[in-house]
Short mmCIF file of C-alpha atoms in Angstrom, two decimals:
data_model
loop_
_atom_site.label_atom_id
_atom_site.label_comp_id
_atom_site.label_asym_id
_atom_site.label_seq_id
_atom_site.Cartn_x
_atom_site.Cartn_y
_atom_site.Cartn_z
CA UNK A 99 -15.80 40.20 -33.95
CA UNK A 100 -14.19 43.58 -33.00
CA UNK A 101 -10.83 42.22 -34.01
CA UNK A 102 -11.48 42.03 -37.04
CA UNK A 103 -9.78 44.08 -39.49
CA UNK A 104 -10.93 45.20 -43.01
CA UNK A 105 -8.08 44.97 -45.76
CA UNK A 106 -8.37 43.47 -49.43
CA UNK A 107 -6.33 40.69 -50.89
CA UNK A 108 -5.54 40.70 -54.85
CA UNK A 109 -6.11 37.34 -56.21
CA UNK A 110 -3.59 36.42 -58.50
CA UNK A 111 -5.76 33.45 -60.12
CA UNK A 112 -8.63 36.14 -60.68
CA UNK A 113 -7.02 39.34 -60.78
CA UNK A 114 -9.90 40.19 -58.83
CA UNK A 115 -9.80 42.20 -55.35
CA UNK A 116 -12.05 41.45 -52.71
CA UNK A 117 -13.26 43.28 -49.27
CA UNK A 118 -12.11 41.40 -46.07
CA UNK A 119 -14.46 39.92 -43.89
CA UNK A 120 -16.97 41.27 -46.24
CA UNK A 121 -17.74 41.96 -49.90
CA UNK A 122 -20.94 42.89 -50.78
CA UNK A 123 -21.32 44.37 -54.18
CA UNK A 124 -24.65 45.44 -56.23
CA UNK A 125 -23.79 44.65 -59.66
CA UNK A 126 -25.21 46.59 -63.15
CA UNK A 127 -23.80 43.66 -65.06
CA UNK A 128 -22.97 40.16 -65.47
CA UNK A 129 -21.97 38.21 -62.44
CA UNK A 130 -18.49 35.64 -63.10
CA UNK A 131 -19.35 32.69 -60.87
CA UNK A 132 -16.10 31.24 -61.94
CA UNK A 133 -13.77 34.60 -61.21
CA UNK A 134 -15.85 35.45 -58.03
CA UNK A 135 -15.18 31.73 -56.81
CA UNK A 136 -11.46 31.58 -57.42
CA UNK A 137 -10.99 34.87 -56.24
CA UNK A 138 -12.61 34.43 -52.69
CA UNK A 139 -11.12 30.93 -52.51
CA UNK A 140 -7.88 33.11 -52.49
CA UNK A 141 -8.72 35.39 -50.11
CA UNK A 142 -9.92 33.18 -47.59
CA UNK A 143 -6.62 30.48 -48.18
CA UNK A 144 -6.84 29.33 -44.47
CA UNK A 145 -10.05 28.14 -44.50
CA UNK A 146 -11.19 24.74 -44.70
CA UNK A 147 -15.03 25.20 -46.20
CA UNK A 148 -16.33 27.20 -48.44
CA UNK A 149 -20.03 26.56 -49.45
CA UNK A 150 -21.53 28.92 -51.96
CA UNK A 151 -24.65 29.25 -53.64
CA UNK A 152 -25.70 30.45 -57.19
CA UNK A 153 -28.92 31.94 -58.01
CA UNK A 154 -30.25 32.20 -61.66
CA UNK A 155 -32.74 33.57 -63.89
CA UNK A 156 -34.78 30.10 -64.50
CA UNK A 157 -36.31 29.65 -68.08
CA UNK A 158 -39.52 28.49 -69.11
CA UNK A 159 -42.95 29.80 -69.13
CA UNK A 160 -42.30 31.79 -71.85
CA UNK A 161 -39.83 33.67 -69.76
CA UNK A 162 -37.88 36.35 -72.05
CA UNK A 163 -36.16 38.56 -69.63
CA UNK A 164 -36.43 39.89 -65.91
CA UNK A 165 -36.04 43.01 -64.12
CA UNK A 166 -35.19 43.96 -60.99
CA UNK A 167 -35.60 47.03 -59.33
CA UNK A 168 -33.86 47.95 -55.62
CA UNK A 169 -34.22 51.38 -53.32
CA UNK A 170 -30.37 52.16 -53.34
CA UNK A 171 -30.56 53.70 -50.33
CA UNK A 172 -31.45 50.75 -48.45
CA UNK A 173 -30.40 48.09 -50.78
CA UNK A 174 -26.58 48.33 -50.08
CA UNK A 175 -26.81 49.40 -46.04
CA UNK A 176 -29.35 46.06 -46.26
CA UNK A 177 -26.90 43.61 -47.32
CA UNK A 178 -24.12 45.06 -45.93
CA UNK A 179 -26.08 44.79 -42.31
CA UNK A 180 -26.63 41.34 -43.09
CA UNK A 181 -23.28 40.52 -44.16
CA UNK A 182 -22.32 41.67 -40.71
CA UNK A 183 -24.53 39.70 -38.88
CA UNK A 184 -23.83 36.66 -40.62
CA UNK A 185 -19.78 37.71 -39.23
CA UNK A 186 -21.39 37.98 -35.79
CA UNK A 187 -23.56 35.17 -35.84
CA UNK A 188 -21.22 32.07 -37.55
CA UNK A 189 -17.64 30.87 -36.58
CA UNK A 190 -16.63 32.40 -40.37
CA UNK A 191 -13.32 33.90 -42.09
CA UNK A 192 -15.49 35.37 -44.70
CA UNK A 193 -18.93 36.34 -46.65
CA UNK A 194 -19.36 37.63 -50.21
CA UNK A 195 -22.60 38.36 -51.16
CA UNK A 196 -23.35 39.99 -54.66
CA UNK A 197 -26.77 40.93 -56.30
CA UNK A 198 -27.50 42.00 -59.77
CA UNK A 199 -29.91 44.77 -60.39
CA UNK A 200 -31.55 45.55 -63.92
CA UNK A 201 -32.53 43.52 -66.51
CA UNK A 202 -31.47 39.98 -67.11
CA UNK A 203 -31.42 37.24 -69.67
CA UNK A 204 -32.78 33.47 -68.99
CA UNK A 205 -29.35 31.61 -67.40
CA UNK A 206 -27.31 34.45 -66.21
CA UNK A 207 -26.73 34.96 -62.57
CA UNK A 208 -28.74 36.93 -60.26
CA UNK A 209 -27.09 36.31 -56.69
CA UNK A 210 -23.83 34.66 -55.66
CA UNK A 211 -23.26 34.08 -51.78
CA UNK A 212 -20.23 32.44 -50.22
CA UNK A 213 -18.98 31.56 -46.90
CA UNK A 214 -15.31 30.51 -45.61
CA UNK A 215 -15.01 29.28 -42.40
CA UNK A 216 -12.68 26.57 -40.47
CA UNK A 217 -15.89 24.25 -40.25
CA UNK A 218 -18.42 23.12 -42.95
CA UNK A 219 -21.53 23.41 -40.92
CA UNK A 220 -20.91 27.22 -40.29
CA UNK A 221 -20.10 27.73 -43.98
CA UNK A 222 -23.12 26.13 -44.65
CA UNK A 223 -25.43 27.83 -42.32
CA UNK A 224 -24.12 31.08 -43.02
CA UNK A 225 -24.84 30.45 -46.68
CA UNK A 226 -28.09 29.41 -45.96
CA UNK A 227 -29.14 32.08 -43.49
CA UNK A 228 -28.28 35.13 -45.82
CA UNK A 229 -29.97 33.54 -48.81
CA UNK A 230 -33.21 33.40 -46.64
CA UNK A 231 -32.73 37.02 -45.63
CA UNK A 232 -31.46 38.44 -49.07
CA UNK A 233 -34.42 37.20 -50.88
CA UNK A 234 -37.06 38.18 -48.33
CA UNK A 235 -35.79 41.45 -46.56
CA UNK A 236 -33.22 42.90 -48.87
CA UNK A 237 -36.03 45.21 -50.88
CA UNK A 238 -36.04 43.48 -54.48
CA UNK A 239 -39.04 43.81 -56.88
CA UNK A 240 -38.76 41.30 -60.08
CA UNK A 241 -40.69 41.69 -62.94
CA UNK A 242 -41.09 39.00 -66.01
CA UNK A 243 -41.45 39.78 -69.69
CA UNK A 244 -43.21 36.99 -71.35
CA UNK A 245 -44.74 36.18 -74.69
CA UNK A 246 -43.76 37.99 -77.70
CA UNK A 247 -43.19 41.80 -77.79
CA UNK A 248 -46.43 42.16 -79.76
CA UNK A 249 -48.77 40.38 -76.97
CA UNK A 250 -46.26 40.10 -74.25
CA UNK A 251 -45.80 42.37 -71.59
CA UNK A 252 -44.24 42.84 -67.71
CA UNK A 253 -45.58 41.04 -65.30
CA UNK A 254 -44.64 41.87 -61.51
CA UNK A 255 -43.76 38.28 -59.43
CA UNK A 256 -45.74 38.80 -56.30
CA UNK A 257 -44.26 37.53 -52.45
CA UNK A 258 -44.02 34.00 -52.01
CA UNK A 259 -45.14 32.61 -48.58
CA UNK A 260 -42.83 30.10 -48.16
CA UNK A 261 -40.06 32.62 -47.76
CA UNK A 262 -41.31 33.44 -44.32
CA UNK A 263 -41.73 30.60 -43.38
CA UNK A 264 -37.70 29.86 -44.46
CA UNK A 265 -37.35 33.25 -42.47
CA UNK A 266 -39.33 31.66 -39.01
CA UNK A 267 -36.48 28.97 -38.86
CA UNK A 268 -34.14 31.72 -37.74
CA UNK A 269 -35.82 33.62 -35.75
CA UNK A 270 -36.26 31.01 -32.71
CA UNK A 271 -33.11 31.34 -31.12
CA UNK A 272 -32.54 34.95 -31.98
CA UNK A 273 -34.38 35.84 -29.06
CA UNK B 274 -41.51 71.42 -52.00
CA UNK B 275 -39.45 69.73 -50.33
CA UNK B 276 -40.25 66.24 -48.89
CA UNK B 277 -39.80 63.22 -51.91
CA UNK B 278 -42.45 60.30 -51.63
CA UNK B 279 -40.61 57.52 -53.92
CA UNK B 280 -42.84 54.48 -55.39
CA UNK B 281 -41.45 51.31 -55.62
CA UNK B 282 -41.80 48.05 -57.33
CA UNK B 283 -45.67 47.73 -58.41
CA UNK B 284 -46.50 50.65 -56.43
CA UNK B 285 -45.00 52.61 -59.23
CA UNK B 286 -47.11 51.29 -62.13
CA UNK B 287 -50.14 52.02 -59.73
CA UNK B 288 -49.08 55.85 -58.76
CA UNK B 289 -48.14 55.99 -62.63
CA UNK B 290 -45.32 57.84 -61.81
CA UNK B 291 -41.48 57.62 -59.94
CA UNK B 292 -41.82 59.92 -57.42
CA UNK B 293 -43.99 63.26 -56.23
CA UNK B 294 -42.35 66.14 -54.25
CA UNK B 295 -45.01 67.52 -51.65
CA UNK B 296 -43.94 69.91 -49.40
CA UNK B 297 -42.51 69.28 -45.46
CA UNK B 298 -43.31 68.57 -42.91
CA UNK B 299 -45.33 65.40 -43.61
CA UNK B 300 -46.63 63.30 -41.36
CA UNK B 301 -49.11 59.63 -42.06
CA UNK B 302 -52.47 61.38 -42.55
CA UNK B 303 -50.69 64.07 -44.99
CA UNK B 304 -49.08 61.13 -46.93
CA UNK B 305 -52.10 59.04 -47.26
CA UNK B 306 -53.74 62.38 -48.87
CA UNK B 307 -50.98 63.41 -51.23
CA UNK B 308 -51.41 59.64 -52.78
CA UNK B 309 -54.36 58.31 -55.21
CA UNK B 310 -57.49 56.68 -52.68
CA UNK B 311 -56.37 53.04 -54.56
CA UNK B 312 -52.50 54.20 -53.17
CA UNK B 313 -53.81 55.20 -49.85
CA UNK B 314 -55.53 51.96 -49.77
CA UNK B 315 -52.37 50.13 -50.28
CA UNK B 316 -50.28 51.75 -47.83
CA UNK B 317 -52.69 51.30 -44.74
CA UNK B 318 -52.21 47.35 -45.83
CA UNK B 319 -49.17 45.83 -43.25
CA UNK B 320 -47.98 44.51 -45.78
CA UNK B 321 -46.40 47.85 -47.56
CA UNK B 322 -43.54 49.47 -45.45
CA UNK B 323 -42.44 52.73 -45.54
CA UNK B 324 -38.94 54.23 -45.57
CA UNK B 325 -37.88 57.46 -44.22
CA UNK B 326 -34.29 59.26 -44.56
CA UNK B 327 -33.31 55.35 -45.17
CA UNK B 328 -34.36 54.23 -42.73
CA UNK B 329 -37.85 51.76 -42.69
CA UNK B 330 -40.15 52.70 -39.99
CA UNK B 331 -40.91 50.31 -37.56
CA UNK B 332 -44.27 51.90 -36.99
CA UNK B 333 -45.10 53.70 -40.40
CA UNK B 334 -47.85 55.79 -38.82
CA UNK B 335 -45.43 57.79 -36.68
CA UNK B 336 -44.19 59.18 -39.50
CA UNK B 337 -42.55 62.52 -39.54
CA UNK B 338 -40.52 63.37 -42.91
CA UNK B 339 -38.60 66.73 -42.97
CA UNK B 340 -37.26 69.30 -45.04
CA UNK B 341 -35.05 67.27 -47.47
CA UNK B 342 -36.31 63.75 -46.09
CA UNK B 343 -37.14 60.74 -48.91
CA UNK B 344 -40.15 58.98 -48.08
CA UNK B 345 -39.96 55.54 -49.85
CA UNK B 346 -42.85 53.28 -50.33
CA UNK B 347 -42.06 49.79 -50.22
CA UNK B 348 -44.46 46.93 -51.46
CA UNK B 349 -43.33 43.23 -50.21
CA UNK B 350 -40.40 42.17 -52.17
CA UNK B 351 -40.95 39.33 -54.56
CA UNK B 352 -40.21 35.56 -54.50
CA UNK B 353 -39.13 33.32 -56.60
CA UNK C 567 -34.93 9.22 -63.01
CA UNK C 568 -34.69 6.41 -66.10
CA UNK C 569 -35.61 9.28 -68.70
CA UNK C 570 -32.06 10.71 -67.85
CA UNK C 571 -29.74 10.56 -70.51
CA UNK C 572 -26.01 10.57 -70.10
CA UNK C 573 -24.08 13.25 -72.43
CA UNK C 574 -21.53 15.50 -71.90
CA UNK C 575 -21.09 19.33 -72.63
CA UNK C 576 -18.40 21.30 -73.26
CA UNK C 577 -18.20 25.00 -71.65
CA UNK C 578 -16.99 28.01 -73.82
CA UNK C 579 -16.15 29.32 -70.48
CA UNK C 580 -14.19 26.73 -69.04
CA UNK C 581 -13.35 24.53 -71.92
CA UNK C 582 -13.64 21.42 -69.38
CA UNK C 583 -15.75 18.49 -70.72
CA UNK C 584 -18.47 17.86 -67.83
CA UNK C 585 -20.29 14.46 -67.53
CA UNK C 586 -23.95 14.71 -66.94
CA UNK C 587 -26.37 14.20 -64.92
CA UNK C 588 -23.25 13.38 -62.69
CA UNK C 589 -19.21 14.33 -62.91
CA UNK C 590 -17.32 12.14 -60.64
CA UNK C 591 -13.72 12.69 -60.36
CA UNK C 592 -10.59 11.59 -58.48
CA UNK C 593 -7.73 13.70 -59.12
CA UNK C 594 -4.34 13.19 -58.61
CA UNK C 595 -3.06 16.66 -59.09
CA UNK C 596 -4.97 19.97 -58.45
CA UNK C 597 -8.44 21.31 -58.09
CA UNK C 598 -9.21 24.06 -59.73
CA UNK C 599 -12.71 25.78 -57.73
CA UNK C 600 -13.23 28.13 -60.05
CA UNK C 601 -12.90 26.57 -63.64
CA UNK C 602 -14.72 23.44 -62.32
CA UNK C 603 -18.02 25.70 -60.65
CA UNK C 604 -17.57 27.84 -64.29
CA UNK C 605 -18.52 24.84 -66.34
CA UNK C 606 -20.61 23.09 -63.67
CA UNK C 607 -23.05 26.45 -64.28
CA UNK C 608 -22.74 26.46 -68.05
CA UNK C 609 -23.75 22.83 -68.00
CA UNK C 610 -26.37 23.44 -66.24
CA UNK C 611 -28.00 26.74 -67.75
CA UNK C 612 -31.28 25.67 -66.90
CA UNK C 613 -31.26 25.47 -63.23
CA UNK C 614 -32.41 27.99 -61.33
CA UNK C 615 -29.86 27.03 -58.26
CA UNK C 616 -26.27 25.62 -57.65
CA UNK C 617 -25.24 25.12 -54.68
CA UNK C 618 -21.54 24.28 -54.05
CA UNK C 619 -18.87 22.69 -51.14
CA UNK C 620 -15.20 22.90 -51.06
CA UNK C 621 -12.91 21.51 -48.17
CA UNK C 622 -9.37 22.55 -47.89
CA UNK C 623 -6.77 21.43 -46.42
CA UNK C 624 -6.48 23.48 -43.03
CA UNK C 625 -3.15 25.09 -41.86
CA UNK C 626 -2.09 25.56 -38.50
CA UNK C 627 -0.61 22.91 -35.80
CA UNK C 628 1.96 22.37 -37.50
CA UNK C 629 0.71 20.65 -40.43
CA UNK C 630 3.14 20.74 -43.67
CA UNK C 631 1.15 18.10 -45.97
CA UNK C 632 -1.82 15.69 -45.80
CA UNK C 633 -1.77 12.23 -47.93
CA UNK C 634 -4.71 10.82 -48.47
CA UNK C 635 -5.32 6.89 -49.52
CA UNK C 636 -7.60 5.10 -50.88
CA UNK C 637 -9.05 1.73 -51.96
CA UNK C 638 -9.62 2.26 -55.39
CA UNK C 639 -12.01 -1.09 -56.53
CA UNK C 640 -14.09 0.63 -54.02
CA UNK C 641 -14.02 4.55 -53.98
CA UNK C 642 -14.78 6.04 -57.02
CA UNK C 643 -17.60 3.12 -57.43
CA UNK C 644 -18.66 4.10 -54.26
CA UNK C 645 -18.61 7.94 -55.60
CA UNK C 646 -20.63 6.91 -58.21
CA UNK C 647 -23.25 5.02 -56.64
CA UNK C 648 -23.57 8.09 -54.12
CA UNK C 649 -24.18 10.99 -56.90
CA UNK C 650 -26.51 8.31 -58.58
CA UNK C 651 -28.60 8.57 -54.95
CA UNK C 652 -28.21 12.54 -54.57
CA UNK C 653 -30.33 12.30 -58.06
CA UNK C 654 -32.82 10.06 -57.15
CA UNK C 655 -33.43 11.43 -53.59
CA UNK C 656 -33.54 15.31 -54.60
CA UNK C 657 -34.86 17.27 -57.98
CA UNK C 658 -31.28 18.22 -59.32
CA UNK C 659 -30.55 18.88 -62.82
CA UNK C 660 -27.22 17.61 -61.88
CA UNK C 661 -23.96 16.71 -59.25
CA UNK C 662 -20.26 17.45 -59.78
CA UNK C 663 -18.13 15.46 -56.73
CA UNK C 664 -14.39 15.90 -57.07
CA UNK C 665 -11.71 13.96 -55.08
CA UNK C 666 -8.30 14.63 -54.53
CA UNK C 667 -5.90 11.91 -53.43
CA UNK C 668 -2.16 11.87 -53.10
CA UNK C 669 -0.46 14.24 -50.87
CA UNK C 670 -1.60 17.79 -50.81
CA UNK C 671 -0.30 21.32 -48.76
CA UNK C 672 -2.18 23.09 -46.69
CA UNK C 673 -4.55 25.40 -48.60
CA UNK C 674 -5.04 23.53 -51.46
CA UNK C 675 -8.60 21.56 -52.22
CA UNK C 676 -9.32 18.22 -50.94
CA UNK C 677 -13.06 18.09 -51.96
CA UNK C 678 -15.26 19.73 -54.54
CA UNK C 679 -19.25 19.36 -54.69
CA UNK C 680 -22.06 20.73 -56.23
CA UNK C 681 -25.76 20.32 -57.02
CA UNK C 682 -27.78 22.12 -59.87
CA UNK C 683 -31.47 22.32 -59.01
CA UNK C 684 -34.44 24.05 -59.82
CA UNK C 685 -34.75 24.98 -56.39
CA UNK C 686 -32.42 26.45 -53.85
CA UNK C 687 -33.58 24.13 -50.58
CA UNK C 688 -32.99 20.85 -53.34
CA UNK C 689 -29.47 22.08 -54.19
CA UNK C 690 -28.30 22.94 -50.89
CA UNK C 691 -29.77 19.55 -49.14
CA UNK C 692 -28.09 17.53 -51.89
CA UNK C 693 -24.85 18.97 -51.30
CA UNK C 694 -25.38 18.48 -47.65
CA UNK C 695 -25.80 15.04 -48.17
CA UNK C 696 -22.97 14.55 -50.49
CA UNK C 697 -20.78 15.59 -48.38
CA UNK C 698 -22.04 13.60 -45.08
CA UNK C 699 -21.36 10.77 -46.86
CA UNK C 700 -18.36 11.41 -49.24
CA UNK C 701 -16.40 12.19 -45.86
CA UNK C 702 -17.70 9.17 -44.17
CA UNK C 703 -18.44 6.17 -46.40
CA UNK C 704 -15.97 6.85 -48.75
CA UNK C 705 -13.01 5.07 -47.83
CA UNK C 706 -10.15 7.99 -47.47
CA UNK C 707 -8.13 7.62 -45.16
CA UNK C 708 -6.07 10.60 -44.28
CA UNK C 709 -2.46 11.09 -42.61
CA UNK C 710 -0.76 14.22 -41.79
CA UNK C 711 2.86 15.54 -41.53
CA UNK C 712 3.84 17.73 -38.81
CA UNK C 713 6.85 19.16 -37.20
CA UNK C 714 10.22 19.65 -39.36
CA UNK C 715 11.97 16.60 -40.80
CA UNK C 716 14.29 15.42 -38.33
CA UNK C 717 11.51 15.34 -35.28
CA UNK C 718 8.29 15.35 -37.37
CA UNK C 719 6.44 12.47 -38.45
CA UNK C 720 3.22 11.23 -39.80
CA UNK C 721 0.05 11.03 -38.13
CA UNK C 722 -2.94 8.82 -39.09
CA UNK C 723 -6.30 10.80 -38.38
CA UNK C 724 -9.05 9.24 -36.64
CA UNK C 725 -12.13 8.73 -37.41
CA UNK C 726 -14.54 11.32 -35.94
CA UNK C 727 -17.38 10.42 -33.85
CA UNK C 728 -19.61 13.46 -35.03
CA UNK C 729 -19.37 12.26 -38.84
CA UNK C 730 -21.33 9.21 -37.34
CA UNK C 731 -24.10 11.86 -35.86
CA UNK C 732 -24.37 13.27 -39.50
CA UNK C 733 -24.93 10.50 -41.17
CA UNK C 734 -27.54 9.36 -38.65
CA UNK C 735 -29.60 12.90 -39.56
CA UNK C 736 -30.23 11.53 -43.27
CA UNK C 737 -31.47 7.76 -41.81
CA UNK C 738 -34.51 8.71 -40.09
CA UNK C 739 -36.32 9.00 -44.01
CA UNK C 740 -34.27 6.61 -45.92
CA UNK C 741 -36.71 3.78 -44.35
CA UNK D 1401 -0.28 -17.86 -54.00
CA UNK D 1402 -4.48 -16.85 -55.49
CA UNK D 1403 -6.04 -14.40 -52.18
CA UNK D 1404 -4.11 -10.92 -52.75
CA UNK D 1405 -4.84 -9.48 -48.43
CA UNK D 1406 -4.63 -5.83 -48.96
CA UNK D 1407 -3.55 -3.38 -45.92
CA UNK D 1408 -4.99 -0.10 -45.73
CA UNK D 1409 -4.80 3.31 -44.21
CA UNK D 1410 -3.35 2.63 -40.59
CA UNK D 1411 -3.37 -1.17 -40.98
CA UNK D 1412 -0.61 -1.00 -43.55
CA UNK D 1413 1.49 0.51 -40.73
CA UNK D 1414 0.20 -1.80 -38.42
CA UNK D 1415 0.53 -4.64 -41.00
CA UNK D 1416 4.52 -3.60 -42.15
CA UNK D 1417 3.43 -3.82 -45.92
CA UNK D 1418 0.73 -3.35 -48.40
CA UNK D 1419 -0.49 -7.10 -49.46
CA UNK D 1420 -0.01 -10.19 -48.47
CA UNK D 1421 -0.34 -13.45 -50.74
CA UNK D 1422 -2.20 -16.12 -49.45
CA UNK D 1423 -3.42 -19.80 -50.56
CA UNK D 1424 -7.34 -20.04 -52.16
CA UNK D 1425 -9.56 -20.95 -50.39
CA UNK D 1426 -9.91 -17.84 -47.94
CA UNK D 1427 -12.36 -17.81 -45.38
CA UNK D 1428 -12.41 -15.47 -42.01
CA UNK D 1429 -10.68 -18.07 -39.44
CA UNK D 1430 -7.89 -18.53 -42.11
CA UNK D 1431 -7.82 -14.82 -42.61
CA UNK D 1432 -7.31 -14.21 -38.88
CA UNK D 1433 -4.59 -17.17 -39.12
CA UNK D 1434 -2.94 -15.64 -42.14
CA UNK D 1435 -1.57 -12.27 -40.50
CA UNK D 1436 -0.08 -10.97 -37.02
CA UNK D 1437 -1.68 -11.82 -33.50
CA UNK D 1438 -1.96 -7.99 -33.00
CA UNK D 1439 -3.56 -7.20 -36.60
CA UNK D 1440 -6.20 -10.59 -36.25
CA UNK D 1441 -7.53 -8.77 -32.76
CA UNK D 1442 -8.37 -5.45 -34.79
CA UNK D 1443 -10.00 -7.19 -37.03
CA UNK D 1444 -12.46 -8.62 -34.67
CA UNK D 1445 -13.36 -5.35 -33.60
CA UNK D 1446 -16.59 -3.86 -35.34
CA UNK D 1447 -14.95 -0.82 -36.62
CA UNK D 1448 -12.78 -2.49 -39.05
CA UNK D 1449 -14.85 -3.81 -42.49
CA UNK D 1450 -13.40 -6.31 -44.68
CA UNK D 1451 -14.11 -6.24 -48.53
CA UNK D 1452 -14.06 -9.02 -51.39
CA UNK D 1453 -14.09 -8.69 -55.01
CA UNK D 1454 -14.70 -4.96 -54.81
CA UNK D 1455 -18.02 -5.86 -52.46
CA UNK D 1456 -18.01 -4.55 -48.98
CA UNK D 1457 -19.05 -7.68 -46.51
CA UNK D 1458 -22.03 -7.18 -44.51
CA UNK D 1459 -20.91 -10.03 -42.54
CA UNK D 1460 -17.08 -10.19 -42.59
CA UNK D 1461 -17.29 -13.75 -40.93
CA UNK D 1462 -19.15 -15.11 -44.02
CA UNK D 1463 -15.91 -14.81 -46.10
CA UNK D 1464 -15.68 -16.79 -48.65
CA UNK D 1465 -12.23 -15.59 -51.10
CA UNK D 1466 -11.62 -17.86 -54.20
CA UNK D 1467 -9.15 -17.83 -56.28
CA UNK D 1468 -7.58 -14.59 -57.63
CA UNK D 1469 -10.00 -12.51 -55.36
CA UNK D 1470 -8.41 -9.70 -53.40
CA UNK D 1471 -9.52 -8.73 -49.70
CA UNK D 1472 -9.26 -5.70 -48.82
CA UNK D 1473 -9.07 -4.94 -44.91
CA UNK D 1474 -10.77 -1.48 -44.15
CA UNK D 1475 -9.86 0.28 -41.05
CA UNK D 1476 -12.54 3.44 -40.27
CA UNK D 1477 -12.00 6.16 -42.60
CA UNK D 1478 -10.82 9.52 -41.46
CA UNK D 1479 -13.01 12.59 -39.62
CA UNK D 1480 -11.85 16.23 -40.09
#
């Protein structure tokens, strides 16, 4: 994908300007689904697919707020890598990929990927490939408050298994 | 005073504490000895990595942290 | 899924009025991606995932417009019936599918989709399926204009063997 | 004048209008009868479904139209 060239497009539904192939952005605050969606749409006008994916902060269990710590100096390189090798790796026009760090609220939005592409199946992929790798290799730590401030406290979520095993699907014809 | 050990995620509430500065060079045996015995326990486990200069060692043993190098400790990342 | 009630919400953000558990929609004019996903996510507050499809129309070889037709007693029926499956089949909080008809340029949206779920693999395989079958069962059929007035004409576009091979990956379970 | 044939996607081409009006009763040999040689042989072919009443046949040769039903000739739908 040497030919490739970076440049940014201004969106004039979003007012919003994005990185070309690439935008990957660590975000202190709230994360637009809407703006972010427009705006890449825009960007990536020639291509037929876009698939996306929206992560959240699910309620329930007594969930009041989460917190997520990074290592900046990997965090950013990490996704940025990735980002890349989703380029490399699927027939795509474009990847955003955006993270929030800090603390978050039940319902807001903790990670927004997208994919534009000529064909569907590589949007899709693509979409699908750097959520697996975000979530298990990109150097997050999440911690829950629950209960009430008075018996409530942090509570670190620990590794789940079952993100490896989303991780082994790749890894078979990467060799 | 002047290699950083960093400690991440839960390893942060265990070392009760950000960071410690120790001083270079430091290699694996020094870093397992300038961390609490529960700490050193943790880092011998595969499952914690460690970071160097930002970089994450492939073989965390070998390391060699200079003058001026961050050494991050890195639990597994949580799911979910 | 009998406990599911059907109610409709209206988003701050978007100020669109979304049906629920399922927004089925064929629009004569244009799609707007971002709005729609912006009230599709403040519907749907609750889930932890939302995954999300749009096609475009693609530029190049010559194309200056696509029409698309349908049969109307039996497309947005059969729209219906196939978001009422995406909820039985997979744990989603909810589907949005959006048609356009009528004659589009090249750029614009053809097809909107998206699943909330509380999990990401339920989301993304519902989407998936949507879209194997929207494209394929759905009676659209599409023609395109090429080439400048005086020598350019309309083409019908076939049907595509590999929509068949799709379909047939969703089968092998539905037994 | 009470079976409204409708022509769609390339069949309406094919066909040189939308509908045709046809006498009630309307069952599959009259259907073939009621429109061109050429159009009758793509409708024998598997690829083309016929609907009635807003119902899809499974088994276009069991047609059975009555009165102020309309038949809808399908042609495949579109890839891309």
């Amino acid at each position: 994908m040497a030919t490739r060239s970076r440049c940014s497009l201004r969106s004039a539904v979003a007012r919003l300007v994005l990185e070309r192939p690439a935008d990957v952005r660590l975000l202190e605050k709230g994360l637009s689904v809407g703006e972010a969606l427009a705006a890449f749409n825009a960007a990536h006008e020639r291509a037929g697919a876009i698939a996306s994916f929206l992560g959240k902060v699910r309620p329930g269990e007594d969930v009041k707020a989460l917190e997520l710590t990074h290592y900046e100096p990997l965090t950013l390189p990490g996704m940025e890598a990735l980002a890349e090798q989703a380029l490399e790796r699927f027939a795509l026009d474009g990847v955003l990929a955006w993270h929030r760090v800090g603390t978050m609220q039940p319902g807001e939005g903790i990670v927004l990927v997208a994919a534009a592409a000529r064909h569907r199946r590589a949007a899709f992929d693509a979409v699908d490939f750097l959520m697996d790798h975000l979530k298990s290799a990109a150097w997050f730590w999440k911690r829950e408050r629950r209960g009430n401030h008075s018996d409530g406290g942090w509570h670190w979520i620990e590794p789940r298994d079952d993100d490896h095993a989303a991780l082994a699907r790749w890894t078979g014809d990467e060799t | 005073m002047a290699v950083k050990i960093v400690f991440l995620g839960p390893l942060r509430d265990a070392a009760g504490t950000d960071s410690l500065e120790v001083p270079a060079p430091l290699d694996w045996e020094g870093l397992l000895a300038a961390v609490a015995p529960d700490l050193a326990e943790q880092l011998e486990s595969a499952r914690v990595h460690v970071a160097c200069a930002g970089e994450v060692l492939a073989d965390k043993t070998a390391l060699e942290a200079r003058d001026g190098d961050e050494v991050a400790l890195l639990p597994p990342v949580s799911g979910g």
